[in-house]
Amino acid sequence: MKKFLYGFLILVTLIIVGILVVLNVDPFDPFEPLYSENCAGCHGTDMMGVENSGPALVGSVLTGGDSVTEISRSITLGAPGKGMPAWSDELFEEDIRALAIYIAERRVDRLFTDFKVDASLTLPKGVVKSEKENFTVELVTDRLDPLPFSIAPLPDGRILVSEKMKGLRIVSQNGEISELIRDTPEVHDDNFELILVWGWGWMLDVELHPDYENNGWIYIHHTERCTDCVLPPRSMNRVVRGRIREGRWVDEEEIWAPGEQYYSFIPDVAAGGRLAFDESGYLYISVGIKGRSNFHDIQDLSTPYGKIHRVHDDGRVPKDNPFVEFELAYPTTWSYGHRSPQGLEFDPYSGELWSTEMGPRGGDELNLLLPGRNYGWPLYSKGLDYDGTPIEYGKQLGIEFDLNDIEQPVVDLTPGPAVSSFTLYRGNKFPHWENSFLVGSLRATELYRIVLENNRYVRSEVLLTKLARIRDVEVGFDGLVYLLLEHADGGQIIRLVPSKDQ
Ligand code: HEC
């Protein structure tokens, strides 16, 4: 009964939200009134401009620049001689930033309430031209569960794929999908039909041991759910390794498991859930804001939440982990203050660990992960909270901090595309992409190529646009780029193949 009522309430809410989205009203967008009250008179409710009052802010070049910082500057200073008031005296700084984010989102047609789960999906036909490499897009399969999470290409060309609410499968080179691998850790399909983002007890990242070809170890990051619970349930991240033999998951060993005392009501969408190995065989594990009660847990070093963890490949705690000397600290902690770490990769060339992290509204980040460092959530973010207020939970939580002690992102991706996973391209098929970050996004449904030099942002380009929610990005043993797409009609794996037509 309880389950029914819960599902029913969510369904009703979703239907209402659905209707409003279809009608193209932004019912829950707190930034909207700020715009309509102060700006729409001159720039138009649709931002298309009003004759003799103000220019269009979307579909046109902004002379003052179109980054969030530049738009904020245009609003702050105005152009008083030309009819644009300076807003620095009228509005708070955070309101100006909210407006800049709102305008930037509109410019890329990214509605706050639109998750693009069932947007129409057509793969580009013919050659896609980009700055350095031209390529075609090939479909491997479109018959996955709508919510896959991770792909791990195998040396023989097959691909391991995890589906959040189903489990683990193998996709053959020609796109045939295996049955679910039996006996993998239990997952739960709460089956609230429309709800694509909620759940407790999911299969998340799947990753091969660096020496997989000799030892056959496969690592699974999943969330373990309470066995005797009523709705809403509780769950927590856990990592195991095992091997696959004749369609079965065998030899399972537990690698990292905080256990029942850390089970949390916060849904698994906040679990993070990635894995990465470095060249010495240490395993890194990303855990998001699955705190028990409030954000305090994220800055609390004694909890596993909002942290990147580091263990030996068999789960032992490395003696040189940054906080092992602190008796109260969670010993596997590598770095902390993470919100929603969606991507995690080690770069064997530079010996550096990188992550992508989804911010609140704006504030998506590409981070270099250094040992013992604080990445700021929920004390500080370049994004704003969903209600338009700045991120400064330190006041509420009674945590004092110095902004200089917070590690800033190498790349600030505001307005947030809802960044997902990424890979650092290393392979022989796209020589001009060598060392580029290929970064996926969910809401923006785009694939980006980001170039850094000496760990500083140099430039970026959009490789694919209007695609689908990209959940994972990997380079195969064949050097091709594989993307994992979420879609209501069936998840897909596609690959980018270099075009002879360069
Ligand atoms: C009284 C009319 C008026 C109001 C109110 C007004 N603007 Fe403007 N705005 C203008 C005009 C005119 C310009 C062009 C100025 C110029 O030519 O340099 C402009 C320019 C801008 C630009 C820079 C465009 C570019 O090309 O770089 C931005 C951004 C902007 N406005 C945002 C806002 C926001 C946000 C608000 C509400 C807080 C607002 N404006 C309110 C008239 C207005």
mmCIF file of C-alpha atoms and ligand atoms in Angstrom, residues 34-35 38-39 42-43 53-55 57 61-65 71 74-75 79 82-85 87 91 99 103, ligand 1:
data_model
loop_
_atom_site.group_PDB
_atom_site.id
_atom_site.type_symbol
_atom_site.label_atom_id
_atom_site.label_comp_id
_atom_site.label_asym_id
_atom_site.label_seq_id
_atom_site.Cartn_x
_atom_site.Cartn_y
_atom_site.Cartn_z
ATOM 1 C CA LEU A 34 14.186 37.640 -11.963
ATOM 2 C CA TYR A 35 14.405 37.917 -15.721
ATOM 3 C CA ASN A 38 13.839 43.263 -14.711
ATOM 4 C CA CYS A 39 14.793 42.430 -18.248
ATOM 5 C CA CYS A 42 13.558 45.499 -23.161
ATOM 6 C CA HIS A 43 14.817 42.068 -24.265
ATOM 7 C CA SER A 53 14.448 48.850 -26.491
ATOM 8 C CA GLY A 54 16.977 46.036 -26.340
ATOM 9 C CA PRO A 55 18.745 43.524 -28.586
ATOM 10 C CA LEU A 57 20.055 37.776 -26.233
ATOM 11 C CA VAL A 61 26.336 37.172 -31.247
ATOM 12 C CA LEU A 62 26.794 38.972 -27.934
ATOM 13 C CA THR A 63 29.195 41.836 -28.422
ATOM 14 C CA GLY A 64 30.204 41.687 -24.769
ATOM 15 C CA GLY A 65 31.060 37.962 -24.998
ATOM 16 C CA ILE A 71 27.484 38.040 -19.602
ATOM 17 C CA SER A 74 27.678 43.044 -19.374
ATOM 18 C CA ILE A 75 24.807 43.040 -16.886
ATOM 19 C CA ALA A 79 25.895 50.341 -21.321
ATOM 20 C CA LYS A 82 23.087 53.092 -25.000
ATOM 21 C CA GLY A 83 20.017 52.255 -22.994
ATOM 22 C CA MET A 84 21.240 49.291 -20.941
ATOM 23 C CA PRO A 85 21.200 50.144 -17.243
ATOM 24 C CA TRP A 87 22.631 46.579 -12.658
ATOM 25 C CA LEU A 91 20.734 43.523 -8.083
ATOM 26 C CA LEU A 99 20.655 35.814 -14.838
ATOM 27 C CA ILE A 103 20.732 33.545 -20.491
HETATM 28 C C1 HEC B 1 15.765 49.772 -20.549
HETATM 29 C C2 HEC B 1 16.024 48.662 -21.402
HETATM 30 C C3 HEC B 1 16.855 47.535 -20.903
HETATM 31 C C4 HEC B 1 16.684 46.820 -19.753
HETATM 32 C C5 HEC B 1 15.651 46.983 -18.666
HETATM 33 C C6 HEC B 1 17.688 45.782 -19.770
HETATM 34 N N1 HEC B 1 18.455 45.894 -20.879
HETATM 35 FE FE1 HEC B 1 20.003 44.718 -21.385
HETATM 36 N N2 HEC B 1 20.442 45.915 -22.944
HETATM 37 C C7 HEC B 1 19.670 46.973 -23.381
HETATM 38 C C8 HEC B 1 20.295 47.577 -24.534
HETATM 39 C C9 HEC B 1 19.778 48.754 -25.306
HETATM 40 C C10 HEC B 1 21.483 46.844 -24.772
HETATM 41 C C11 HEC B 1 22.515 47.104 -25.861
HETATM 42 C C12 HEC B 1 23.566 48.016 -25.340
HETATM 43 C C13 HEC B 1 24.643 48.301 -26.356
HETATM 44 O O1 HEC B 1 24.282 48.572 -27.496
HETATM 45 O O2 HEC B 1 25.812 48.218 -25.973
HETATM 46 C C14 HEC B 1 21.532 45.792 -23.758
HETATM 47 C C15 HEC B 1 22.544 44.880 -23.646
HETATM 48 C C16 HEC B 1 22.501 43.772 -22.817
HETATM 49 C C17 HEC B 1 23.481 42.737 -22.812
HETATM 50 C C18 HEC B 1 24.740 42.659 -23.651
HETATM 51 C C19 HEC B 1 24.433 42.135 -25.007
HETATM 52 C C20 HEC B 1 25.690 41.914 -25.826
HETATM 53 O O3 HEC B 1 25.561 41.973 -27.059
HETATM 54 O O4 HEC B 1 26.751 41.667 -25.251
HETATM 55 C C21 HEC B 1 23.080 41.820 -21.890
HETATM 56 C C22 HEC B 1 23.779 40.521 -21.529
HETATM 57 C C23 HEC B 1 21.880 42.313 -21.291
HETATM 58 N N3 HEC B 1 21.549 43.502 -21.885
HETATM 59 C C24 HEC B 1 21.185 41.682 -20.285
HETATM 60 C C25 HEC B 1 20.165 42.309 -19.578
HETATM 61 C C26 HEC B 1 19.591 41.738 -18.378
HETATM 62 C C27 HEC B 1 19.978 40.418 -17.749
HETATM 63 C C28 HEC B 1 18.675 42.616 -17.948
HETATM 64 C C29 HEC B 1 17.835 42.544 -16.697
HETATM 65 C C30 HEC B 1 18.533 42.502 -15.471
HETATM 66 C C31 HEC B 1 18.658 43.713 -18.887
HETATM 67 N N4 HEC B 1 19.584 43.481 -19.865
HETATM 68 C C32 HEC B 1 17.824 44.799 -18.793
HETATM 69 C C33 HEC B 1 18.502 47.401 -22.795
HETATM 70 C C34 HEC B 1 17.998 46.957 -21.602
#
